[in-house]
JSON list of C-alpha atoms in Angstrom, two decimals:
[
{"chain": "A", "resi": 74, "resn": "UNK", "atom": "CA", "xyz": [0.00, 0.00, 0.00]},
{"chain": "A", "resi": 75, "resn": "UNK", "atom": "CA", "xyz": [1.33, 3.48, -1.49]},
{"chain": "A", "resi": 76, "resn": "UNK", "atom": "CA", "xyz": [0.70, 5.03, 2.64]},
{"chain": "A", "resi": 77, "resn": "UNK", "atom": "CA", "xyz": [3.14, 2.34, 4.30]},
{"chain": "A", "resi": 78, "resn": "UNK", "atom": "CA", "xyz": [5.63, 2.47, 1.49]},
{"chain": "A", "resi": 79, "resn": "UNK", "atom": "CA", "xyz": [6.24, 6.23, 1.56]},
{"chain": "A", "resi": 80, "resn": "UNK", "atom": "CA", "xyz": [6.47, 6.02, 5.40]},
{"chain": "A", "resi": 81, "resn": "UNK", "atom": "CA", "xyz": [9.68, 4.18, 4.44]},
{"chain": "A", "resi": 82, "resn": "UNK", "atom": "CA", "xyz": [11.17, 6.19, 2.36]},
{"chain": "A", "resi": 83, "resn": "UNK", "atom": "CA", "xyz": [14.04, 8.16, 4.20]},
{"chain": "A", "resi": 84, "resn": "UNK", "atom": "CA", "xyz": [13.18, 11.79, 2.91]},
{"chain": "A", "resi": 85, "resn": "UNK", "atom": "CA", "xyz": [9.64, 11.81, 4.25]},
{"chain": "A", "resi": 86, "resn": "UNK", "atom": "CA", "xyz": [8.42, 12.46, 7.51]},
{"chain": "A", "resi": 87, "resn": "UNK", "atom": "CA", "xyz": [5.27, 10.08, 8.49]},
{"chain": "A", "resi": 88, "resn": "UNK", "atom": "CA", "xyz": [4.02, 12.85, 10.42]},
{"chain": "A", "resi": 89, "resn": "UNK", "atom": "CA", "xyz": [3.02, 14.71, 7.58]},
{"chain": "A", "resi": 90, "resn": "UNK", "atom": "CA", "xyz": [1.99, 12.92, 4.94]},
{"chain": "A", "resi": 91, "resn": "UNK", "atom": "CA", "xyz": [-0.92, 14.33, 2.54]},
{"chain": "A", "resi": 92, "resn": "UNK", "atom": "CA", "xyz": [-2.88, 12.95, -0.56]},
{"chain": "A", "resi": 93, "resn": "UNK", "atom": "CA", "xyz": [-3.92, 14.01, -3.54]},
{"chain": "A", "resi": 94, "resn": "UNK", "atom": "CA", "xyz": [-6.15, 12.77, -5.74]},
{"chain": "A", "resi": 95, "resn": "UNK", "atom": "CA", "xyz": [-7.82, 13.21, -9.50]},
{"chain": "A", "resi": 96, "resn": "UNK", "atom": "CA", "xyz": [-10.94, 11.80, -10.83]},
{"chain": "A", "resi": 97, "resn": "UNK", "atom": "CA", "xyz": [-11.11, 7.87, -9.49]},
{"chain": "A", "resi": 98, "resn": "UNK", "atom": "CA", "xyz": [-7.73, 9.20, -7.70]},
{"chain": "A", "resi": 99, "resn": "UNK", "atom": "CA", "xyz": [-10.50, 11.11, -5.73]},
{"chain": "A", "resi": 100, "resn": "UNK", "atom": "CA", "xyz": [-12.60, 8.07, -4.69]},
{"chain": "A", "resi": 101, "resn": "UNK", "atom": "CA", "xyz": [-9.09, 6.49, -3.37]},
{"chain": "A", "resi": 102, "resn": "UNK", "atom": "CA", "xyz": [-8.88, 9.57, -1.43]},
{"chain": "A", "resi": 103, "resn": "UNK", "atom": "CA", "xyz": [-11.91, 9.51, -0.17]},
{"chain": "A", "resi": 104, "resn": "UNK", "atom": "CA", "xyz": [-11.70, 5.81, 0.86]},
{"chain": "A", "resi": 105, "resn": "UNK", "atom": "CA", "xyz": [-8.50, 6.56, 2.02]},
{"chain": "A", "resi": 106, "resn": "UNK", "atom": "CA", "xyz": [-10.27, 9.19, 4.61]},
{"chain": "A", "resi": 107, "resn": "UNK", "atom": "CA", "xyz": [-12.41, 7.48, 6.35]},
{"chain": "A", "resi": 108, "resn": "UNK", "atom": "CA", "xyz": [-9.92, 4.34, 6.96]},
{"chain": "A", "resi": 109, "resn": "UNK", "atom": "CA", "xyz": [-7.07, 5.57, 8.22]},
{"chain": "A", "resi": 110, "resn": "UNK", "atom": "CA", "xyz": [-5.79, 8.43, 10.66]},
{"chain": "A", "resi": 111, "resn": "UNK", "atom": "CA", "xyz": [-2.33, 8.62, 9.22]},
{"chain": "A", "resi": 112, "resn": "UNK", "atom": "CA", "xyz": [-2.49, 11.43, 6.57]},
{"chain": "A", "resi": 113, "resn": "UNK", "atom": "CA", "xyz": [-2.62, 14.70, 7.59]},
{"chain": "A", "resi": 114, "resn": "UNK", "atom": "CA", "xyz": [-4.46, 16.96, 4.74]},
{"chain": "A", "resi": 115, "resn": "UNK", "atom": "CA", "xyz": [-6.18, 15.61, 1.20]},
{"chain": "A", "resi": 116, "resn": "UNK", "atom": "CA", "xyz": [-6.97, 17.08, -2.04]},
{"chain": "A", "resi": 117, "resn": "UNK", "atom": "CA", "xyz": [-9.32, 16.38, -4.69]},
{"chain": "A", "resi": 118, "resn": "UNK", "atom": "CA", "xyz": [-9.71, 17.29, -7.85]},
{"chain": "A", "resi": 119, "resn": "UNK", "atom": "CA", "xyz": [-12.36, 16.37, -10.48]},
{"chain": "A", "resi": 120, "resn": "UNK", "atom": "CA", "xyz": [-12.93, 13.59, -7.94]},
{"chain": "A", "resi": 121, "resn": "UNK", "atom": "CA", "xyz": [-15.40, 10.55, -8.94]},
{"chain": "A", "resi": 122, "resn": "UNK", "atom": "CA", "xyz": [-16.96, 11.05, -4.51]},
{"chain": "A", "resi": 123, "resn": "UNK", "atom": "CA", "xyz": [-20.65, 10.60, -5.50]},
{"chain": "A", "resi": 124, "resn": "UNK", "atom": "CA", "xyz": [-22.95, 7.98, -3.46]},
{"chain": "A", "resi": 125, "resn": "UNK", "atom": "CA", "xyz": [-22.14, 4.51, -5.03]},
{"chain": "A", "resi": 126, "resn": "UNK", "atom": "CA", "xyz": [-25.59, 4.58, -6.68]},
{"chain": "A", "resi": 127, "resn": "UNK", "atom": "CA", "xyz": [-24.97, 7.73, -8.67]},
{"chain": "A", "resi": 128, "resn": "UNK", "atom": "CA", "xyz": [-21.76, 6.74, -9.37]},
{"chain": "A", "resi": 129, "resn": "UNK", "atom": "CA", "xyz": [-23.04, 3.47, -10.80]},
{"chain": "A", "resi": 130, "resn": "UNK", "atom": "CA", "xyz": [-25.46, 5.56, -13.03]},
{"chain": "A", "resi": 131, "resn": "UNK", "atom": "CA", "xyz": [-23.13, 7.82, -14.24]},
{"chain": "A", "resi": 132, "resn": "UNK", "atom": "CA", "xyz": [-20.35, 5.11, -15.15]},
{"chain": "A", "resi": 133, "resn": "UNK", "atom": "CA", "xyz": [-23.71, 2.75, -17.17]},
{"chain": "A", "resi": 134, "resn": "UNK", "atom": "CA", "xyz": [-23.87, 6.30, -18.66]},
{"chain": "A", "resi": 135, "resn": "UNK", "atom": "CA", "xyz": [-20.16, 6.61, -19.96]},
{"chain": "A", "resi": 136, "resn": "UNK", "atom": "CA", "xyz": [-20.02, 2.66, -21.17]},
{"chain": "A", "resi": 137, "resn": "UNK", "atom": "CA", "xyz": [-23.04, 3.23, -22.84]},
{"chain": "A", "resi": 138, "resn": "UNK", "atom": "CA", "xyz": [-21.90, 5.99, -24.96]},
{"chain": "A", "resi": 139, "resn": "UNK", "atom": "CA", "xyz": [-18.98, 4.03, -25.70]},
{"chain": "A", "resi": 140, "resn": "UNK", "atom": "CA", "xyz": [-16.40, 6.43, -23.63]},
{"chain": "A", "resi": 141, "resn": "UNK", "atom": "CA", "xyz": [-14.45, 4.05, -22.16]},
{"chain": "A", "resi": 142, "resn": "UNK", "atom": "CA", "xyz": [-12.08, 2.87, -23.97]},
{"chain": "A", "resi": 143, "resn": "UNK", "atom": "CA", "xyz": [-9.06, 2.26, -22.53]},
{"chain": "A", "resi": 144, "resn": "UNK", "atom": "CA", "xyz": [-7.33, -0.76, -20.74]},
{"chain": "A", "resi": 145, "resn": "UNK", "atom": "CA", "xyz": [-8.08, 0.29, -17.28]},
{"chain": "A", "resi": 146, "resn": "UNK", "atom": "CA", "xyz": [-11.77, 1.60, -18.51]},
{"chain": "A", "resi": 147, "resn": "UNK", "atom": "CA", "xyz": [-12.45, -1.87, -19.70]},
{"chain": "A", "resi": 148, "resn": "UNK", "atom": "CA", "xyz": [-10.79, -3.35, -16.37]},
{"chain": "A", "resi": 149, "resn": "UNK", "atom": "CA", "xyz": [-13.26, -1.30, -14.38]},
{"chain": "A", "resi": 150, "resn": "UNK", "atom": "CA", "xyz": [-16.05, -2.20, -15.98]},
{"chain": "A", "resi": 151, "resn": "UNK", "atom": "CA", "xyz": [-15.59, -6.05, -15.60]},
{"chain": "A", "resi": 152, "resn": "UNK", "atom": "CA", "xyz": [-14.70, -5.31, -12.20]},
{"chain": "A", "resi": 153, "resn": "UNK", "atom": "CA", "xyz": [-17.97, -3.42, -11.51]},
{"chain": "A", "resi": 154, "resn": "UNK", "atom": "CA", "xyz": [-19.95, -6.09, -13.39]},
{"chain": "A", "resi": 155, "resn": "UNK", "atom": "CA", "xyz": [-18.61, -8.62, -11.01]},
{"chain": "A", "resi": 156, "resn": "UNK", "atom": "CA", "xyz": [-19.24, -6.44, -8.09]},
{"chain": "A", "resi": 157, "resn": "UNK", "atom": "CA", "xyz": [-23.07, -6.09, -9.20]},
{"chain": "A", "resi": 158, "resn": "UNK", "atom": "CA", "xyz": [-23.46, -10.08, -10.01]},
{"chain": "A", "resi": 159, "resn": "UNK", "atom": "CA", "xyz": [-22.41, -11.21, -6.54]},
{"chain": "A", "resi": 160, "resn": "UNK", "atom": "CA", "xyz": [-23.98, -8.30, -4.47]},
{"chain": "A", "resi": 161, "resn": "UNK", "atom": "CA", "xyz": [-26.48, -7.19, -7.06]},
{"chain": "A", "resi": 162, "resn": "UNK", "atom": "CA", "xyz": [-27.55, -3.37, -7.44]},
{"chain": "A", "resi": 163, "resn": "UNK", "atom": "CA", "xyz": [-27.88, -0.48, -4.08]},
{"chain": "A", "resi": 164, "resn": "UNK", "atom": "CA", "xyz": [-31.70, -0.79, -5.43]},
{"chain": "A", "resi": 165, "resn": "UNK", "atom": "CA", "xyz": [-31.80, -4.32, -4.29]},
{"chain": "A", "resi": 166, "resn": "UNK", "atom": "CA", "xyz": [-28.78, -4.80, -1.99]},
{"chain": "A", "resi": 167, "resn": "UNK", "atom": "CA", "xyz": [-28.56, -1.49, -0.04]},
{"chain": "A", "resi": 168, "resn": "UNK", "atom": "CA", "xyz": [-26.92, -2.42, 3.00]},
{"chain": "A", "resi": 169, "resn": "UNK", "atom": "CA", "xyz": [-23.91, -3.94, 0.84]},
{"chain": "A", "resi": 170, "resn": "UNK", "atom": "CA", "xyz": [-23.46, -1.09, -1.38]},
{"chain": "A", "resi": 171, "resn": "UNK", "atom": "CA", "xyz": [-24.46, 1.29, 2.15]},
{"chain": "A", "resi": 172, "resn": "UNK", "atom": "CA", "xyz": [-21.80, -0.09, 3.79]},
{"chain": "A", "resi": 173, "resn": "UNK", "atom": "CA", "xyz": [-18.98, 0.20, 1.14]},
{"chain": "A", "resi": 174, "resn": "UNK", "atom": "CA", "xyz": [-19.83, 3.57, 0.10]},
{"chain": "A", "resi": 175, "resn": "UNK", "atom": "CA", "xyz": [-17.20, 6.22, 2.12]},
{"chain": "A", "resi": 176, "resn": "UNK", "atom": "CA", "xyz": [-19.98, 8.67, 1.70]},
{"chain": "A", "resi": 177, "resn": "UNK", "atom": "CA", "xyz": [-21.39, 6.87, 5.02]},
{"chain": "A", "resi": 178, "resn": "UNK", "atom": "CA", "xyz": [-18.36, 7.11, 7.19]},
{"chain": "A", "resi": 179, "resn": "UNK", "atom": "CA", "xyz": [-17.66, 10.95, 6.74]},
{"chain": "A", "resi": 180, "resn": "UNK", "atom": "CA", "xyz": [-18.00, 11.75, 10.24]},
{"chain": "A", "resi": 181, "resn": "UNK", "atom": "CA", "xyz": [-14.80, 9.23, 10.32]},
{"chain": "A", "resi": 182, "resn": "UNK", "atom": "CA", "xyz": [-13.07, 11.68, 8.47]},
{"chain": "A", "resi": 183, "resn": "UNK", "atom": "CA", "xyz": [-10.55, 13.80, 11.15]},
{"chain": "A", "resi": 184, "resn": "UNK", "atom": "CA", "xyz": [-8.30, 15.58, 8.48]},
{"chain": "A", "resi": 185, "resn": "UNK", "atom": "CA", "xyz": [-8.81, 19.21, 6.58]},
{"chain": "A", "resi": 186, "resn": "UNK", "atom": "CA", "xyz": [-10.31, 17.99, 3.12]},
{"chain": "A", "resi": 187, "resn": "UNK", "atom": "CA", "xyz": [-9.70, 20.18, -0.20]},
{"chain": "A", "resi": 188, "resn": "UNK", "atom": "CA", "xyz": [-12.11, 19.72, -3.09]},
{"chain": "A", "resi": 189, "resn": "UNK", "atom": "CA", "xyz": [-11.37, 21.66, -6.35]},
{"chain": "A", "resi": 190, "resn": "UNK", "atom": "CA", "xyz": [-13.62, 21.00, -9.61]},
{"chain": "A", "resi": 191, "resn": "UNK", "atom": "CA", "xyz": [-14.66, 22.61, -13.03]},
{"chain": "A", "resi": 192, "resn": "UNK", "atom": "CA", "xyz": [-17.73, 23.79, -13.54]},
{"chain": "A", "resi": 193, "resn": "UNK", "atom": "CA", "xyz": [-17.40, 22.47, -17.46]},
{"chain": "A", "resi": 194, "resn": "UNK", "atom": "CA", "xyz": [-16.20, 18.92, -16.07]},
{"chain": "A", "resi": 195, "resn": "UNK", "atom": "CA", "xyz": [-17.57, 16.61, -18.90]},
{"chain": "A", "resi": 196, "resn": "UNK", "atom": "CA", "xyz": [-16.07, 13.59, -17.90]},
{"chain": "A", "resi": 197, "resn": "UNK", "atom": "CA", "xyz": [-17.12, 13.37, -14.06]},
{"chain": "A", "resi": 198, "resn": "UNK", "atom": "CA", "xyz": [-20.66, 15.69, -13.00]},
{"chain": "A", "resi": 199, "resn": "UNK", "atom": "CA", "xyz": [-18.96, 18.49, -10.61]},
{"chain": "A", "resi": 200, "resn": "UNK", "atom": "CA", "xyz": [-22.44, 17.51, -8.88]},
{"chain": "A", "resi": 201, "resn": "UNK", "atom": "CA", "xyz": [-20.50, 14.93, -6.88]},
{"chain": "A", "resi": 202, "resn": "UNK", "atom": "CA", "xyz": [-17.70, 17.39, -5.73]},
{"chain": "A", "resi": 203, "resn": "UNK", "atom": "CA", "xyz": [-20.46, 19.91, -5.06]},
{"chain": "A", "resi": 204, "resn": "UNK", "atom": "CA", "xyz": [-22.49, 17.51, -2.80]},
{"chain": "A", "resi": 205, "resn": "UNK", "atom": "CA", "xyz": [-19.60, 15.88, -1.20]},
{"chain": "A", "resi": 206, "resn": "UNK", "atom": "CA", "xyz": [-18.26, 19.42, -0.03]},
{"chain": "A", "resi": 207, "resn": "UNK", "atom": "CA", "xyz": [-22.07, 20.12, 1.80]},
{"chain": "A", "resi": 208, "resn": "UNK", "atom": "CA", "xyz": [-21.76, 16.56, 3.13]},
{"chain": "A", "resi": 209, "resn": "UNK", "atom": "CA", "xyz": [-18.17, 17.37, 4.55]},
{"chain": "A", "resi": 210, "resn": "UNK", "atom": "CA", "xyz": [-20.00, 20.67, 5.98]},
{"chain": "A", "resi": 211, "resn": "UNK", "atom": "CA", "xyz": [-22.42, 19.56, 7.37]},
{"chain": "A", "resi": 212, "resn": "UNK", "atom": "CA", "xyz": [-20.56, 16.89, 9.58]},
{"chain": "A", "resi": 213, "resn": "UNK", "atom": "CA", "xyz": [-18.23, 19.98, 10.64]},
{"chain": "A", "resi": 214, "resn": "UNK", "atom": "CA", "xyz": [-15.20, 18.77, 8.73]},
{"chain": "A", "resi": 215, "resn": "UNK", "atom": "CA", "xyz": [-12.91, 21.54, 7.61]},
{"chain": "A", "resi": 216, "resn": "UNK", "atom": "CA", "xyz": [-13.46, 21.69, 4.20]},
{"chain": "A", "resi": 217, "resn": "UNK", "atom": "CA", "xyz": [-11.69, 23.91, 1.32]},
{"chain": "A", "resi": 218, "resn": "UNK", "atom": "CA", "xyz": [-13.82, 24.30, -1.61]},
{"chain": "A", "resi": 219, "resn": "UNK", "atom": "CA", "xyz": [-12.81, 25.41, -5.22]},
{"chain": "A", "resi": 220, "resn": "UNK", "atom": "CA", "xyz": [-14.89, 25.86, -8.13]},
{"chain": "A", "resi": 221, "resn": "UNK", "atom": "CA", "xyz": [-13.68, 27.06, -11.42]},
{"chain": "A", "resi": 222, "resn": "UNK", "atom": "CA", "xyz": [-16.66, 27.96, -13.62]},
{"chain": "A", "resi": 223, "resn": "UNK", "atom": "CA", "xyz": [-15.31, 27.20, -17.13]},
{"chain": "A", "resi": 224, "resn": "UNK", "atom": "CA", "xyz": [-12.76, 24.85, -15.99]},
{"chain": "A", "resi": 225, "resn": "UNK", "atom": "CA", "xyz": [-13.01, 21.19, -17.62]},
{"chain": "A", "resi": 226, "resn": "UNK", "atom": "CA", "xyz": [-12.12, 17.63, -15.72]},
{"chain": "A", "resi": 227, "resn": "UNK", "atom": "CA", "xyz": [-7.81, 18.47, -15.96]},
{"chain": "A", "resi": 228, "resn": "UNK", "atom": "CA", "xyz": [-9.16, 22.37, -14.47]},
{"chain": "A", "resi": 229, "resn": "UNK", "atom": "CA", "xyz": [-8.22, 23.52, -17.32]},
{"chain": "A", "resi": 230, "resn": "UNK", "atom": "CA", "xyz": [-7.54, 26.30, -17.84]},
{"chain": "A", "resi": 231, "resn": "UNK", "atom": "CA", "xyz": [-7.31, 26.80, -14.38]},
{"chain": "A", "resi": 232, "resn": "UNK", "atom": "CA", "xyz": [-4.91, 23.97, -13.85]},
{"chain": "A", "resi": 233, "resn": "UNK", "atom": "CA", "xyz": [-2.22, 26.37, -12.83]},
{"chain": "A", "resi": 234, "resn": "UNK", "atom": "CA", "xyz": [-4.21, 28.41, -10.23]},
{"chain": "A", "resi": 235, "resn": "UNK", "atom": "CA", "xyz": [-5.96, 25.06, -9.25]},
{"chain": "A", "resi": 236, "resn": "UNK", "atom": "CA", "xyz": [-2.46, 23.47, -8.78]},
{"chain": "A", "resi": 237, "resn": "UNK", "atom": "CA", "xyz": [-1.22, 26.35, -6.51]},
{"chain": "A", "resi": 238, "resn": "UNK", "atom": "CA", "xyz": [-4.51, 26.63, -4.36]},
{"chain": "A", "resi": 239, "resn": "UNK", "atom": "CA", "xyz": [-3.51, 22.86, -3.70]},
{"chain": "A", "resi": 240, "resn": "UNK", "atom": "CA", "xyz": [0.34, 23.96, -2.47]},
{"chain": "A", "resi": 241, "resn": "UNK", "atom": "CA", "xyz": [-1.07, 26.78, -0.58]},
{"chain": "A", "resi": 242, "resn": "UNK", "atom": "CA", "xyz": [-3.75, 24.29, 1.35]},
{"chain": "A", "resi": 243, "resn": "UNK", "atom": "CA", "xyz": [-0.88, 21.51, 1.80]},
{"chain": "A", "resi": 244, "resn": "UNK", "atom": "CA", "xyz": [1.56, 24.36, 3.30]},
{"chain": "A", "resi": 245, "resn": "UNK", "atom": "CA", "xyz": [-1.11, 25.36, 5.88]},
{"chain": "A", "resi": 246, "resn": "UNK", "atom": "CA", "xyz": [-1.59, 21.96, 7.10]},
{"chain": "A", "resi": 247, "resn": "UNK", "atom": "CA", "xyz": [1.72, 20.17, 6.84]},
{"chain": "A", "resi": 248, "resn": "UNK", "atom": "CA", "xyz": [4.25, 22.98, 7.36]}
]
């Protein structure tokens, strides 16, 4: 696991230790939150944090259209296919998918929480950012919230000022 291997490494100090993650990078992070008490500050961009049911809509969505086409796309999919065939859909199984989903264990979360998105995302709805932030909120986690109106899913063309709004949150809380 990437947490217990950087702890290793001799230039970093385990004490401080932050994460950062984009798109399904951002549903690691989240996960990541509300299991363990050993990073210190998180960021997410573009991230995929909806409730597993939404999620599940919107990726039926993308492999319908035919967007996914890459190797790891096509890995995900089978994997989620699996997923639904053993423990079948949150419709039908909702204590399974209720008690997977990281959206249920944010008062777990004990760390300040960045979440930066694009108003123009195309690729993941900035709904899930949006509602994850109020979530965060209203469980009275510290929460730093970026939107960039005509950004897409890289923040572009904010990437830059996204990308330094991320340094300046990760200096506050690890410095």
């Amino acid at each position: 696991n990437a947490l217990s291997t950087i702890k290793k490494y001799p230039d970093a100090d385990p004490q401080r230790i932050a994460i950062v993650g984009h798109s399904m990078g951002g549903n690691i992070t989240l996960h990541e939150l509300v299991i363990t008490k050993e990073i210190k500050a998180a960021v997410i961009l573009s991230g995929v944090v909806g409730v597993y049911s939404d999620i599940l809509t919107w990726f039926d969505n993308r492999t319908a259209t035919g967007v996914l086409t890459t190797q790891n796309d096509q890995h995900a999919a089978r994997g989620l296919k699996q997923l639904i065939q053993e423990n079948s859909t949150p419709e039908k199984n909702p204590l399974f998918w209720q008690s997977i989903d990281p959206i249920n264990f944010l008062s777990d979360v004990s760390i300040p929480v960045q979440i930066q998105v694009g108003g123009k995302d195309q690729v993941v709805p900035p709904d899930f950012s949006i509602a994850l932030k109020e979530k965060l909120q209203h469980a009275g986690k510290t929460v730093d919230f970026h939107e960039y109106p005509y950004a897409d899913h890289n923040l572009s063309p904010d990437t830059t000022v996204a990308l330094n709004q991320a340094i300046i949150f990760l200096n506050t809380y690890l410095k």
